[in-house]
mmCIF file with all atom_site columns, C-alpha atoms in Angstrom:
data_model
loop_
_atom_site.group_PDB
_atom_site.id
_atom_site.type_symbol
_atom_site.label_atom_id
_atom_site.label_alt_id
_atom_site.label_comp_id
_atom_site.label_asym_id
_atom_site.label_entity_id
_atom_site.label_seq_id
_atom_site.pdbx_PDB_ins_code
_atom_site.Cartn_x
_atom_site.Cartn_y
_atom_site.Cartn_z
_atom_site.occupancy
_atom_site.B_iso_or_equiv
_atom_site.pdbx_formal_charge
_atom_site.auth_seq_id
_atom_site.auth_comp_id
_atom_site.auth_asym_id
_atom_site.auth_atom_id
_atom_site.pdbx_PDB_model_num
ATOM 1   C CA . ASP H 1 1   ? -1.906  11.127  9.840   1.00 0.00 ? 1   ASP H CA 1
ATOM 2   C CA . THR H 1 2   ? 1.094   8.826   9.367   1.00 0.00 ? 2   THR H CA 1
ATOM 3   C CA . GLY H 1 3   ? 3.608   11.644  8.887   1.00 0.00 ? 3   GLY H CA 1
ATOM 4   C CA . VAL H 1 4   ? 4.010   10.956  5.151   1.00 0.00 ? 4   VAL H CA 1
ATOM 5   C CA . SER H 1 5   ? 2.690   13.815  3.032   1.00 0.00 ? 5   SER H CA 1
ATOM 6   C CA . GLN H 1 6   ? 1.929   13.963  -0.675  1.00 0.00 ? 6   GLN H CA 1
ATOM 7   C CA . ASN H 1 7   ? 1.182   16.881  -2.961  1.00 0.00 ? 7   ASN H CA 1
ATOM 8   C CA . PRO H 1 8   ? -0.962  17.601  -4.774  1.00 0.00 ? 8   PRO H CA 1
ATOM 9   C CA . ARG H 1 9   ? -3.832  15.497  -3.464  1.00 0.00 ? 9   ARG H CA 1
ATOM 10  C CA . HIS H 1 10  ? -5.674  15.692  -6.766  1.00 0.00 ? 10  HIS H CA 1
ATOM 11  C CA . LYS H 1 11  ? -4.467  16.411  -10.295 1.00 0.00 ? 11  LYS H CA 1
ATOM 12  C CA . ILE H 1 12  ? -6.565  16.658  -13.439 1.00 0.00 ? 12  ILE H CA 1
ATOM 13  C CA . THR H 1 13  ? -4.663  16.941  -16.686 1.00 0.00 ? 13  THR H CA 1
ATOM 14  C CA . LYS H 1 14  ? -5.176  16.552  -20.399 1.00 0.00 ? 14  LYS H CA 1
ATOM 15  C CA . ARG H 1 15  ? -3.691  13.680  -22.306 1.00 0.00 ? 15  ARG H CA 1
ATOM 16  C CA . GLY H 1 16  ? -0.181  14.430  -23.470 1.00 0.00 ? 16  GLY H CA 1
ATOM 17  C CA . GLN H 1 17  ? 0.691   16.803  -20.624 1.00 0.00 ? 17  GLN H CA 1
ATOM 18  C CA . ASN H 1 18  ? 3.461   16.208  -18.107 1.00 0.00 ? 18  ASN H CA 1
ATOM 19  C CA . VAL H 1 19  ? 2.708   15.963  -14.381 1.00 0.00 ? 19  VAL H CA 1
ATOM 20  C CA . THR H 1 20  ? 4.909   15.823  -11.279 1.00 0.00 ? 20  THR H CA 1
ATOM 21  C CA . PHE H 1 21  ? 4.000   14.586  -7.814  1.00 0.00 ? 21  PHE H CA 1
ATOM 22  C CA . ARG H 1 22  ? 5.882   15.104  -4.574  1.00 0.00 ? 22  ARG H CA 1
ATOM 23  C CA . CYS H 1 23  ? 6.253   12.874  -1.524  1.00 0.00 ? 23  CYS H CA 1
ATOM 24  C CA . ASP H 1 24  ? 7.719   13.882  1.842   1.00 0.00 ? 24  ASP H CA 1
ATOM 25  C CA . PRO H 1 25  ? 8.471   10.792  3.943   1.00 0.00 ? 25  PRO H CA 1
ATOM 26  C CA . ILE H 1 26  ? 8.759   10.536  7.713   1.00 0.00 ? 26  ILE H CA 1
ATOM 27  C CA . SER H 1 27  ? 11.980  12.434  8.414   1.00 0.00 ? 27  SER H CA 1
ATOM 28  C CA . GLU H 1 28  ? 14.100  9.633   9.852   1.00 0.00 ? 28  GLU H CA 1
ATOM 29  C CA . HIS H 1 29  ? 13.052  7.045   7.249   1.00 0.00 ? 29  HIS H CA 1
ATOM 30  C CA . ASN H 1 30  ? 15.704  6.228   4.674   1.00 0.00 ? 30  ASN H CA 1
ATOM 31  C CA . ARG H 1 31  ? 13.510  4.040   2.450   1.00 0.00 ? 31  ARG H CA 1
ATOM 32  C CA . LEU H 1 32  ? 10.841  5.457   0.170   1.00 0.00 ? 32  LEU H CA 1
ATOM 33  C CA . TYR H 1 33  ? 8.429   3.571   -2.093  1.00 0.00 ? 33  TYR H CA 1
ATOM 34  C CA . TRP H 1 34  ? 5.998   4.532   -4.845  1.00 0.00 ? 34  TRP H CA 1
ATOM 35  C CA . TYR H 1 35  ? 2.906   2.451   -5.624  1.00 0.00 ? 35  TYR H CA 1
ATOM 36  C CA . ARG H 1 36  ? 0.054   2.872   -8.095  1.00 0.00 ? 36  ARG H CA 1
ATOM 37  C CA . GLN H 1 37  ? -3.530  1.865   -7.393  1.00 0.00 ? 37  GLN H CA 1
ATOM 38  C CA . THR H 1 38  ? -6.230  1.674   -10.039 1.00 0.00 ? 38  THR H CA 1
ATOM 39  C CA . LEU H 1 39  ? -9.927  1.482   -9.223  1.00 0.00 ? 39  LEU H CA 1
ATOM 40  C CA . GLY H 1 40  ? -10.939 -1.729  -7.507  1.00 0.00 ? 40  GLY H CA 1
ATOM 41  C CA . GLN H 1 41  ? -7.392  -3.055  -7.294  1.00 0.00 ? 41  GLN H CA 1
ATOM 42  C CA . GLY H 1 42  ? -4.738  -3.245  -4.627  1.00 0.00 ? 42  GLY H CA 1
ATOM 43  C CA . PRO H 1 43  ? -1.665  -1.004  -4.883  1.00 0.00 ? 43  PRO H CA 1
ATOM 44  C CA . GLU H 1 44  ? 1.130   -2.180  -7.194  1.00 0.00 ? 44  GLU H CA 1
ATOM 45  C CA . PHE H 1 45  ? 4.801   -1.462  -6.589  1.00 0.00 ? 45  PHE H CA 1
ATOM 46  C CA . LEU H 1 46  ? 6.476   1.031   -8.921  1.00 0.00 ? 46  LEU H CA 1
ATOM 47  C CA . THR H 1 47  ? 9.887   1.899   -7.481  1.00 0.00 ? 47  THR H CA 1
ATOM 48  C CA . TYR H 1 48  ? 11.976  2.079   -4.325  1.00 0.00 ? 48  TYR H CA 1
ATOM 49  C CA . PHE H 1 49  ? 14.730  4.356   -2.954  1.00 0.00 ? 49  PHE H CA 1
ATOM 50  C CA . GLN H 1 50  ? 17.216  3.830   -0.205  1.00 0.00 ? 50  GLN H CA 1
ATOM 51  C CA . ASN H 1 51  ? 18.442  7.313   0.623   1.00 0.00 ? 51  ASN H CA 1
ATOM 52  C CA . GLU H 1 52  ? 19.035  8.929   -2.790  1.00 0.00 ? 52  GLU H CA 1
ATOM 53  C CA . ALA H 1 53  ? 19.679  5.677   -4.666  1.00 0.00 ? 53  ALA H CA 1
ATOM 54  C CA . GLN H 1 54  ? 16.893  4.178   -6.762  1.00 0.00 ? 54  GLN H CA 1
ATOM 55  C CA . LEU H 1 55  ? 17.422  0.467   -6.183  1.00 0.00 ? 55  LEU H CA 1
ATOM 56  C CA . GLU H 1 56  ? 14.472  -1.209  -7.848  1.00 0.00 ? 56  GLU H CA 1
ATOM 57  C CA . LYS H 1 57  ? 11.995  -0.377  -10.585 1.00 0.00 ? 57  LYS H CA 1
ATOM 58  C CA . SER H 1 58  ? 8.925   -2.327  -11.634 1.00 0.00 ? 58  SER H CA 1
ATOM 59  C CA . ARG H 1 59  ? 8.233   -3.211  -15.240 1.00 0.00 ? 59  ARG H CA 1
ATOM 60  C CA . LEU H 1 60  ? 5.101   -1.077  -14.758 1.00 0.00 ? 60  LEU H CA 1
ATOM 61  C CA . LEU H 1 61  ? 7.387   1.968   -14.767 1.00 0.00 ? 61  LEU H CA 1
ATOM 62  C CA . SER H 1 62  ? 7.600   2.721   -18.466 1.00 0.00 ? 62  SER H CA 1
ATOM 63  C CA . ASP H 1 63  ? 10.120  5.163   -19.915 1.00 0.00 ? 63  ASP H CA 1
ATOM 64  C CA . ARG H 1 64  ? 7.532   7.935   -19.549 1.00 0.00 ? 64  ARG H CA 1
ATOM 65  C CA . PHE H 1 65  ? 7.879   7.651   -15.778 1.00 0.00 ? 65  PHE H CA 1
ATOM 66  C CA . SER H 1 66  ? 10.830  8.977   -13.806 1.00 0.00 ? 66  SER H CA 1
ATOM 67  C CA . ALA H 1 67  ? 11.368  9.208   -10.079 1.00 0.00 ? 67  ALA H CA 1
ATOM 68  C CA . GLU H 1 68  ? 14.030  11.028  -8.125  1.00 0.00 ? 68  GLU H CA 1
ATOM 69  C CA . ARG H 1 69  ? 15.081  11.508  -4.539  1.00 0.00 ? 69  ARG H CA 1
ATOM 70  C CA . PRO H 1 70  ? 17.944  13.965  -4.969  1.00 0.00 ? 70  PRO H CA 1
ATOM 71  C CA . LYS H 1 71  ? 18.968  14.554  -1.351  1.00 0.00 ? 71  LYS H CA 1
ATOM 72  C CA . GLY H 1 72  ? 17.596  11.422  0.193   1.00 0.00 ? 72  GLY H CA 1
ATOM 73  C CA . SER H 1 73  ? 14.658  13.308  1.656   1.00 0.00 ? 73  SER H CA 1
ATOM 74  C CA . PHE H 1 74  ? 11.594  14.121  -0.483  1.00 0.00 ? 74  PHE H CA 1
ATOM 75  C CA . SER H 1 75  ? 10.918  12.344  -3.759  1.00 0.00 ? 75  SER H CA 1
ATOM 76  C CA . THR H 1 76  ? 9.256   13.348  -7.016  1.00 0.00 ? 76  THR H CA 1
ATOM 77  C CA . LEU H 1 77  ? 7.476   11.161  -9.551  1.00 0.00 ? 77  LEU H CA 1
ATOM 78  C CA . GLU H 1 78  ? 7.102   12.621  -13.043 1.00 0.00 ? 78  GLU H CA 1
ATOM 79  C CA . ILE H 1 79  ? 4.913   11.246  -15.806 1.00 0.00 ? 79  ILE H CA 1
ATOM 80  C CA . GLN H 1 80  ? 5.593   12.566  -19.283 1.00 0.00 ? 80  GLN H CA 1
ATOM 81  C CA . ARG H 1 81  ? 3.053   12.561  -22.133 1.00 0.00 ? 81  ARG H CA 1
ATOM 82  C CA . THR H 1 82  ? 0.267   11.319  -19.899 1.00 0.00 ? 82  THR H CA 1
ATOM 83  C CA . GLU H 1 83  ? -2.205  8.750   -21.221 1.00 0.00 ? 83  GLU H CA 1
ATOM 84  C CA . GLN H 1 84  ? -5.711  7.942   -20.014 1.00 0.00 ? 84  GLN H CA 1
ATOM 85  C CA . GLY H 1 85  ? -4.384  4.652   -18.678 1.00 0.00 ? 85  GLY H CA 1
ATOM 86  C CA . ASP H 1 86  ? -2.212  6.597   -16.228 1.00 0.00 ? 86  ASP H CA 1
ATOM 87  C CA . SER H 1 87  ? -5.337  7.647   -14.308 1.00 0.00 ? 87  SER H CA 1
ATOM 88  C CA . ALA H 1 88  ? -4.875  6.160   -10.843 1.00 0.00 ? 88  ALA H CA 1
ATOM 89  C CA . MET H 1 89  ? -4.051  6.897   -7.219  1.00 0.00 ? 89  MET H CA 1
ATOM 90  C CA . TYR H 1 90  ? -0.293  7.273   -6.718  1.00 0.00 ? 90  TYR H CA 1
ATOM 91  C CA . LEU H 1 91  ? 0.760   6.304   -3.212  1.00 0.00 ? 91  LEU H CA 1
ATOM 92  C CA . CYS H 1 92  ? 4.034   6.954   -1.445  1.00 0.00 ? 92  CYS H CA 1
ATOM 93  C CA . ALA H 1 93  ? 5.303   5.057   1.587   1.00 0.00 ? 93  ALA H CA 1
ATOM 94  C CA . SER H 1 94  ? 8.379   5.201   3.785   1.00 0.00 ? 94  SER H CA 1
ATOM 95  C CA . SER H 1 95  ? 10.093  2.869   6.206   1.00 0.00 ? 95  SER H CA 1
ATOM 96  C CA . GLU H 1 96  ? 13.123  2.577   8.431   1.00 0.00 ? 96  GLU H CA 1
ATOM 97  C CA . PRO H 1 97  ? 14.597  -0.947  8.317   1.00 0.00 ? 97  PRO H CA 1
ATOM 98  C CA . GLY H 1 98  ? 15.882  -0.807  11.862  1.00 0.00 ? 98  GLY H CA 1
ATOM 99  C CA . GLN H 1 99  ? 12.467  -0.005  13.277  1.00 0.00 ? 99  GLN H CA 1
ATOM 100 C CA . THR H 1 100 ? 9.165   -1.838  13.455  1.00 0.00 ? 100 THR H CA 1
ATOM 101 C CA . TYR H 1 101 ? 10.205  -4.712  11.160  1.00 0.00 ? 101 TYR H CA 1
ATOM 102 C CA . ASN H 1 102 ? 10.358  -2.451  8.101   1.00 0.00 ? 102 ASN H CA 1
ATOM 103 C CA . GLU H 1 103 ? 6.700   -1.503  8.448   1.00 0.00 ? 103 GLU H CA 1
ATOM 104 C CA . GLN H 1 104 ? 5.693   0.817   5.634   1.00 0.00 ? 104 GLN H CA 1
ATOM 105 C CA . PHE H 1 105 ? 3.730   3.984   6.391   1.00 0.00 ? 105 PHE H CA 1
ATOM 106 C CA . PHE H 1 106 ? 1.626   5.404   3.591   1.00 0.00 ? 106 PHE H CA 1
ATOM 107 C CA . GLY H 1 107 ? 0.735   8.933   2.608   1.00 0.00 ? 107 GLY H CA 1
ATOM 108 C CA . PRO H 1 108 ? -2.763  10.068  1.567   1.00 0.00 ? 108 PRO H CA 1
ATOM 109 C CA . GLY H 1 109 ? -1.996  9.611   -2.125  1.00 0.00 ? 109 GLY H CA 1
ATOM 110 C CA . THR H 1 110 ? -2.282  11.765  -5.234  1.00 0.00 ? 110 THR H CA 1
ATOM 111 C CA . ARG H 1 111 ? -5.266  11.007  -7.437  1.00 0.00 ? 111 ARG H CA 1
ATOM 112 C CA . LEU H 1 112 ? -4.498  11.602  -11.108 1.00 0.00 ? 112 LEU H CA 1
ATOM 113 C CA . THR H 1 113 ? -7.228  11.960  -13.708 1.00 0.00 ? 113 THR H CA 1
ATOM 114 C CA . VAL H 1 114 ? -6.152  12.137  -17.346 1.00 0.00 ? 114 VAL H CA 1
ATOM 115 C CA . LEU H 1 115 ? -8.862  13.498  -19.655 1.00 0.00 ? 115 LEU H CA 1
ATOM 116 C CA . LYS U 2 1   ? 5.837   -14.565 -8.484  1.00 0.00 ? 1   LYS U CA 1
ATOM 117 C CA . GLN U 2 2   ? 3.974   -13.795 -5.275  1.00 0.00 ? 2   GLN U CA 1
ATOM 118 C CA . GLU U 2 3   ? 0.202   -13.613 -5.639  1.00 0.00 ? 3   GLU U CA 1
ATOM 119 C CA . VAL U 2 4   ? -2.168  -12.478 -2.896  1.00 0.00 ? 4   VAL U CA 1
ATOM 120 C CA . THR U 2 5   ? -5.879  -13.305 -2.902  1.00 0.00 ? 5   THR U CA 1
ATOM 121 C CA . GLN U 2 6   ? -8.564  -11.938 -0.615  1.00 0.00 ? 6   GLN U CA 1
ATOM 122 C CA . ILE U 2 7   ? -11.938 -13.500 -0.031  1.00 0.00 ? 7   ILE U CA 1
ATOM 123 C CA . PRO U 2 8   ? -14.673 -12.343 -0.030  1.00 0.00 ? 8   PRO U CA 1
ATOM 124 C CA . ALA U 2 9   ? -14.387 -9.361  -2.379  1.00 0.00 ? 9   ALA U CA 1
ATOM 125 C CA . ALA U 2 10  ? -17.293 -7.672  -0.613  1.00 0.00 ? 10  ALA U CA 1
ATOM 126 C CA . LEU U 2 11  ? -19.147 -8.259  2.614   1.00 0.00 ? 11  LEU U CA 1
ATOM 127 C CA . SER U 2 12  ? -22.203 -6.663  4.209   1.00 0.00 ? 12  SER U CA 1
ATOM 128 C CA . VAL U 2 13  ? -23.043 -7.394  7.846   1.00 0.00 ? 13  VAL U CA 1
ATOM 129 C CA . PRO U 2 14  ? -25.354 -5.965  10.503  1.00 0.00 ? 14  PRO U CA 1
ATOM 130 C CA . GLU U 2 15  ? -23.838 -3.916  13.296  1.00 0.00 ? 15  GLU U CA 1
ATOM 131 C CA . GLY U 2 16  ? -22.538 -5.972  16.208  1.00 0.00 ? 16  GLY U CA 1
ATOM 132 C CA . GLU U 2 17  ? -21.644 -9.053  14.186  1.00 0.00 ? 17  GLU U CA 1
ATOM 133 C CA . ASN U 2 18  ? -18.220 -10.672 14.430  1.00 0.00 ? 18  ASN U CA 1
ATOM 134 C CA . LEU U 2 19  ? -16.574 -11.270 11.066  1.00 0.00 ? 19  LEU U CA 1
ATOM 135 C CA . VAL U 2 20  ? -13.520 -12.815 9.431   1.00 0.00 ? 20  VAL U CA 1
ATOM 136 C CA . LEU U 2 21  ? -11.662 -11.614 6.363   1.00 0.00 ? 21  LEU U CA 1
ATOM 137 C CA . ASN U 2 22  ? -9.386  -14.030 4.549   1.00 0.00 ? 22  ASN U CA 1
ATOM 138 C CA . CYS U 2 23  ? -6.065  -13.568 2.782   1.00 0.00 ? 23  CYS U CA 1
ATOM 139 C CA . SER U 2 24  ? -3.965  -16.198 1.012   1.00 0.00 ? 24  SER U CA 1
ATOM 140 C CA . PHE U 2 25  ? -0.538  -15.944 -0.610  1.00 0.00 ? 25  PHE U CA 1
ATOM 141 C CA . THR U 2 26  ? 1.359   -18.284 -2.897  1.00 0.00 ? 26  THR U CA 1
ATOM 142 C CA . ASP U 2 27  ? 4.969   -17.900 -1.682  1.00 0.00 ? 27  ASP U CA 1
ATOM 143 C CA . SER U 2 28  ? 5.339   -18.787 2.001   1.00 0.00 ? 28  SER U CA 1
ATOM 144 C CA . ALA U 2 29  ? 8.830   -17.250 2.295   1.00 0.00 ? 29  ALA U CA 1
ATOM 145 C CA . ILE U 2 30  ? 7.469   -13.963 3.597   1.00 0.00 ? 30  ILE U CA 1
ATOM 146 C CA . TYR U 2 31  ? 9.146   -11.509 5.985   1.00 0.00 ? 31  TYR U CA 1
ATOM 147 C CA . ASN U 2 32  ? 5.948   -10.004 7.316   1.00 0.00 ? 32  ASN U CA 1
ATOM 148 C CA . LEU U 2 33  ? 2.284   -9.487  6.554   1.00 0.00 ? 33  LEU U CA 1
ATOM 149 C CA . GLN U 2 34  ? 0.353   -6.253  7.027   1.00 0.00 ? 34  GLN U CA 1
ATOM 150 C CA . TRP U 2 35  ? -3.352  -5.568  7.142   1.00 0.00 ? 35  TRP U CA 1
ATOM 151 C CA . PHE U 2 36  ? -4.439  -2.101  5.995   1.00 0.00 ? 36  PHE U CA 1
ATOM 152 C CA . ARG U 2 37  ? -7.671  -0.160  5.993   1.00 0.00 ? 37  ARG U CA 1
ATOM 153 C CA . GLN U 2 38  ? -8.554  2.170   3.133   1.00 0.00 ? 38  GLN U CA 1
ATOM 154 C CA . ASP U 2 39  ? -11.474 4.588   3.167   1.00 0.00 ? 39  ASP U CA 1
ATOM 155 C CA . PRO U 2 40  ? -12.880 5.706   -0.212  1.00 0.00 ? 40  PRO U CA 1
ATOM 156 C CA . GLY U 2 41  ? -10.473 7.994   -2.041  1.00 0.00 ? 41  GLY U CA 1
ATOM 157 C CA . LYS U 2 42  ? -7.976  7.933   0.824   1.00 0.00 ? 42  LYS U CA 1
ATOM 158 C CA . GLY U 2 43  ? -4.565  6.485   1.569   1.00 0.00 ? 43  GLY U CA 1
ATOM 159 C CA . LEU U 2 44  ? -3.784  3.338   3.538   1.00 0.00 ? 44  LEU U CA 1
ATOM 160 C CA . THR U 2 45  ? -3.865  3.058   7.319   1.00 0.00 ? 45  THR U CA 1
ATOM 161 C CA . SER U 2 46  ? -1.839  0.209   8.790   1.00 0.00 ? 46  SER U CA 1
ATOM 162 C CA . LEU U 2 47  ? -3.890  -1.883  11.198  1.00 0.00 ? 47  LEU U CA 1
ATOM 163 C CA . LEU U 2 48  ? -1.661  -4.778  12.167  1.00 0.00 ? 48  LEU U CA 1
ATOM 164 C CA . LEU U 2 49  ? 1.732   -6.154  11.174  1.00 0.00 ? 49  LEU U CA 1
ATOM 165 C CA . ILE U 2 50  ? 2.625   -9.799  11.806  1.00 0.00 ? 50  ILE U CA 1
ATOM 166 C CA . GLN U 2 51  ? 6.229   -10.935 11.627  1.00 0.00 ? 51  GLN U CA 1
ATOM 167 C CA . SER U 2 52  ? 6.840   -14.265 9.876   1.00 0.00 ? 52  SER U CA 1
ATOM 168 C CA . SER U 2 53  ? 7.782   -15.843 13.214  1.00 0.00 ? 53  SER U CA 1
ATOM 169 C CA . GLN U 2 54  ? 4.541   -14.750 14.875  1.00 0.00 ? 54  GLN U CA 1
ATOM 170 C CA . ARG U 2 55  ? 1.158   -16.449 14.848  1.00 0.00 ? 55  ARG U CA 1
ATOM 171 C CA . GLU U 2 56  ? -1.092  -13.524 15.670  1.00 0.00 ? 56  GLU U CA 1
ATOM 172 C CA . GLN U 2 57  ? -1.366  -9.872  16.602  1.00 0.00 ? 57  GLN U CA 1
ATOM 173 C CA . THR U 2 58  ? -4.156  -8.039  18.383  1.00 0.00 ? 58  THR U CA 1
ATOM 174 C CA . SER U 2 59  ? -5.207  -4.418  18.512  1.00 0.00 ? 59  SER U CA 1
ATOM 175 C CA . GLY U 2 60  ? -8.464  -3.534  20.210  1.00 0.00 ? 60  GLY U CA 1
ATOM 176 C CA . ARG U 2 61  ? -11.302 -5.317  18.407  1.00 0.00 ? 61  ARG U CA 1
ATOM 177 C CA . LEU U 2 62  ? -8.957  -6.580  15.692  1.00 0.00 ? 62  LEU U CA 1
ATOM 178 C CA . ASN U 2 63  ? -7.058  -9.842  15.696  1.00 0.00 ? 63  ASN U CA 1
ATOM 179 C CA . ALA U 2 64  ? -4.896  -11.031 12.822  1.00 0.00 ? 64  ALA U CA 1
ATOM 180 C CA . SER U 2 65  ? -3.528  -14.548 12.524  1.00 0.00 ? 65  SER U CA 1
ATOM 181 C CA . LEU U 2 66  ? -0.839  -15.965 10.280  1.00 0.00 ? 66  LEU U CA 1
ATOM 182 C CA . ASP U 2 67  ? -0.230  -19.523 9.114   1.00 0.00 ? 67  ASP U CA 1
ATOM 183 C CA . LYS U 2 68  ? 2.856   -19.124 6.972   1.00 0.00 ? 68  LYS U CA 1
ATOM 184 C CA . SER U 2 69  ? 3.186   -22.772 5.993   1.00 0.00 ? 69  SER U CA 1
ATOM 185 C CA . SER U 2 70  ? -0.291  -22.864 4.457   1.00 0.00 ? 70  SER U CA 1
ATOM 186 C CA . GLY U 2 71  ? -0.025  -19.327 3.053   1.00 0.00 ? 71  GLY U CA 1
ATOM 187 C CA . ARG U 2 72  ? -3.002  -17.907 4.927   1.00 0.00 ? 72  ARG U CA 1
ATOM 188 C CA . SER U 2 73  ? -3.923  -15.024 7.184   1.00 0.00 ? 73  SER U CA 1
ATOM 189 C CA . THR U 2 74  ? -7.212  -13.956 8.692   1.00 0.00 ? 74  THR U CA 1
ATOM 190 C CA . LEU U 2 75  ? -8.387  -10.652 10.118  1.00 0.00 ? 75  LEU U CA 1
ATOM 191 C CA . TYR U 2 76  ? -11.035 -11.025 12.796  1.00 0.00 ? 76  TYR U CA 1
ATOM 192 C CA . ILE U 2 77  ? -13.170 -8.008  13.655  1.00 0.00 ? 77  ILE U CA 1
ATOM 193 C CA . ALA U 2 78  ? -15.228 -8.282  16.815  1.00 0.00 ? 78  ALA U CA 1
ATOM 194 C CA . ALA U 2 79  ? -18.498 -6.466  17.436  1.00 0.00 ? 79  ALA U CA 1
ATOM 195 C CA . SER U 2 80  ? -18.467 -4.632  14.108  1.00 0.00 ? 80  SER U CA 1
ATOM 196 C CA . GLN U 2 81  ? -19.544 -0.981  13.936  1.00 0.00 ? 81  GLN U CA 1
ATOM 197 C CA . PRO U 2 82  ? -20.662 1.240   11.040  1.00 0.00 ? 82  PRO U CA 1
ATOM 198 C CA . GLY U 2 83  ? -17.339 3.082   11.375  1.00 0.00 ? 83  GLY U CA 1
ATOM 199 C CA . ASP U 2 84  ? -15.567 -0.135  10.371  1.00 0.00 ? 84  ASP U CA 1
ATOM 200 C CA . SER U 2 85  ? -16.994 0.224   6.854   1.00 0.00 ? 85  SER U CA 1
ATOM 201 C CA . ALA U 2 86  ? -13.999 0.445   4.512   1.00 0.00 ? 86  ALA U CA 1
ATOM 202 C CA . THR U 2 87  ? -11.844 -1.661  2.217   1.00 0.00 ? 87  THR U CA 1
ATOM 203 C CA . TYR U 2 88  ? -9.411  -3.960  3.995   1.00 0.00 ? 88  TYR U CA 1
ATOM 204 C CA . LEU U 2 89  ? -6.187  -4.850  2.205   1.00 0.00 ? 89  LEU U CA 1
ATOM 205 C CA . CYS U 2 90  ? -3.723  -7.600  2.980   1.00 0.00 ? 90  CYS U CA 1
ATOM 206 C CA . ALA U 2 91  ? -0.091  -7.229  1.876   1.00 0.00 ? 91  ALA U CA 1
ATOM 207 C CA . VAL U 2 92  ? 2.970   -9.469  2.176   1.00 0.00 ? 92  VAL U CA 1
ATOM 208 C CA . MET U 2 93  ? 6.620   -8.517  2.171   1.00 0.00 ? 93  MET U CA 1
ATOM 209 C CA . ILE U 2 94  ? 9.461   -10.699 0.927   1.00 0.00 ? 94  ILE U CA 1
ATOM 210 C CA . LEU U 2 95  ? 13.053  -9.652  1.550   1.00 0.00 ? 95  LEU U CA 1
ATOM 211 C CA . THR U 2 96  ? 14.820  -9.016  -1.743  1.00 0.00 ? 96  THR U CA 1
ATOM 212 C CA . GLY U 2 97  ? 18.296  -7.931  -2.593  1.00 0.00 ? 97  GLY U CA 1
ATOM 213 C CA . GLY U 2 98  ? 17.281  -4.364  -3.300  1.00 0.00 ? 98  GLY U CA 1
ATOM 214 C CA . GLY U 2 99  ? 14.182  -3.518  -1.358  1.00 0.00 ? 99  GLY U CA 1
ATOM 215 C CA . ASN U 2 100 ? 11.272  -4.876  0.527   1.00 0.00 ? 100 ASN U CA 1
ATOM 216 C CA . LYS U 2 101 ? 8.249   -4.145  -1.576  1.00 0.00 ? 101 LYS U CA 1
ATOM 217 C CA . LEU U 2 102 ? 4.741   -5.125  -0.571  1.00 0.00 ? 102 LEU U CA 1
ATOM 218 C CA . THR U 2 103 ? 2.505   -7.290  -2.718  1.00 0.00 ? 103 THR U CA 1
ATOM 219 C CA . PHE U 2 104 ? -1.158  -6.510  -2.137  1.00 0.00 ? 104 PHE U CA 1
ATOM 220 C CA . GLY U 2 105 ? -4.406  -8.374  -2.549  1.00 0.00 ? 105 GLY U CA 1
ATOM 221 C CA . THR U 2 106 ? -7.375  -6.692  -4.207  1.00 0.00 ? 106 THR U CA 1
ATOM 222 C CA . GLY U 2 107 ? -9.106  -6.091  -0.890  1.00 0.00 ? 107 GLY U CA 1
ATOM 223 C CA . THR U 2 108 ? -12.382 -6.890  0.844   1.00 0.00 ? 108 THR U CA 1
ATOM 224 C CA . GLN U 2 109 ? -14.956 -4.100  0.789   1.00 0.00 ? 109 GLN U CA 1
ATOM 225 C CA . LEU U 2 110 ? -16.801 -4.186  4.113   1.00 0.00 ? 110 LEU U CA 1
ATOM 226 C CA . LYS U 2 111 ? -20.104 -2.503  4.851   1.00 0.00 ? 111 LYS U CA 1
ATOM 227 C CA . VAL U 2 112 ? -21.503 -2.575  8.387   1.00 0.00 ? 112 VAL U CA 1
ATOM 228 C CA . GLU U 2 113 ? -25.148 -1.625  8.462   1.00 0.00 ? 113 GLU U CA 1
ATOM 229 C CA . LEU U 2 114 ? -27.171 -0.151  11.323  1.00 0.00 ? 114 LEU U CA 1
#
């Protein structure tokens, strides 16, 4: 257990529905990252927060995706009008730049299946 | 654009064998390199982190080396055990103006057989 938690662990939804995932980082970490991992591939970067500010977004993050970190603590990732291609593992990570050379610690992930 | 390649994609070895996993990256201006382990359907567990100024890191039966100039890293696993069976991912970090995202390889799937 790295101290990063994600909920839910699994989500099955029908195409066209909206889904929201939550990530709770390690409490003293001010940086939070979202990645997406499809079967047989390595994780790909989606977006990054420093405190409550979203500082970088990947081109993978279409306009159906939105992420927030309202109080600089937990973060949510929402996918609107889900598509079958959104089926993947969504991973959250956190880091503290002043510690351990910005090592990122990952949560257990949320596996999304879109039917 | 940074690209990370891992070879081999899959590896099966008998218990007790020493083995080497390879990782290469195209942009040598990295800040650090991390090796992760991922069990099926699970998240990532960090194994070793090597700073760009370092040549190697060791933890138990694991040793990771880094040759930044040639864009290569290796993960050496000594005396492999069935419990080592997992996918091993290599990831590099480059400092950017906004954040420090990781770029991952596609992993090496390791199976250690009794």
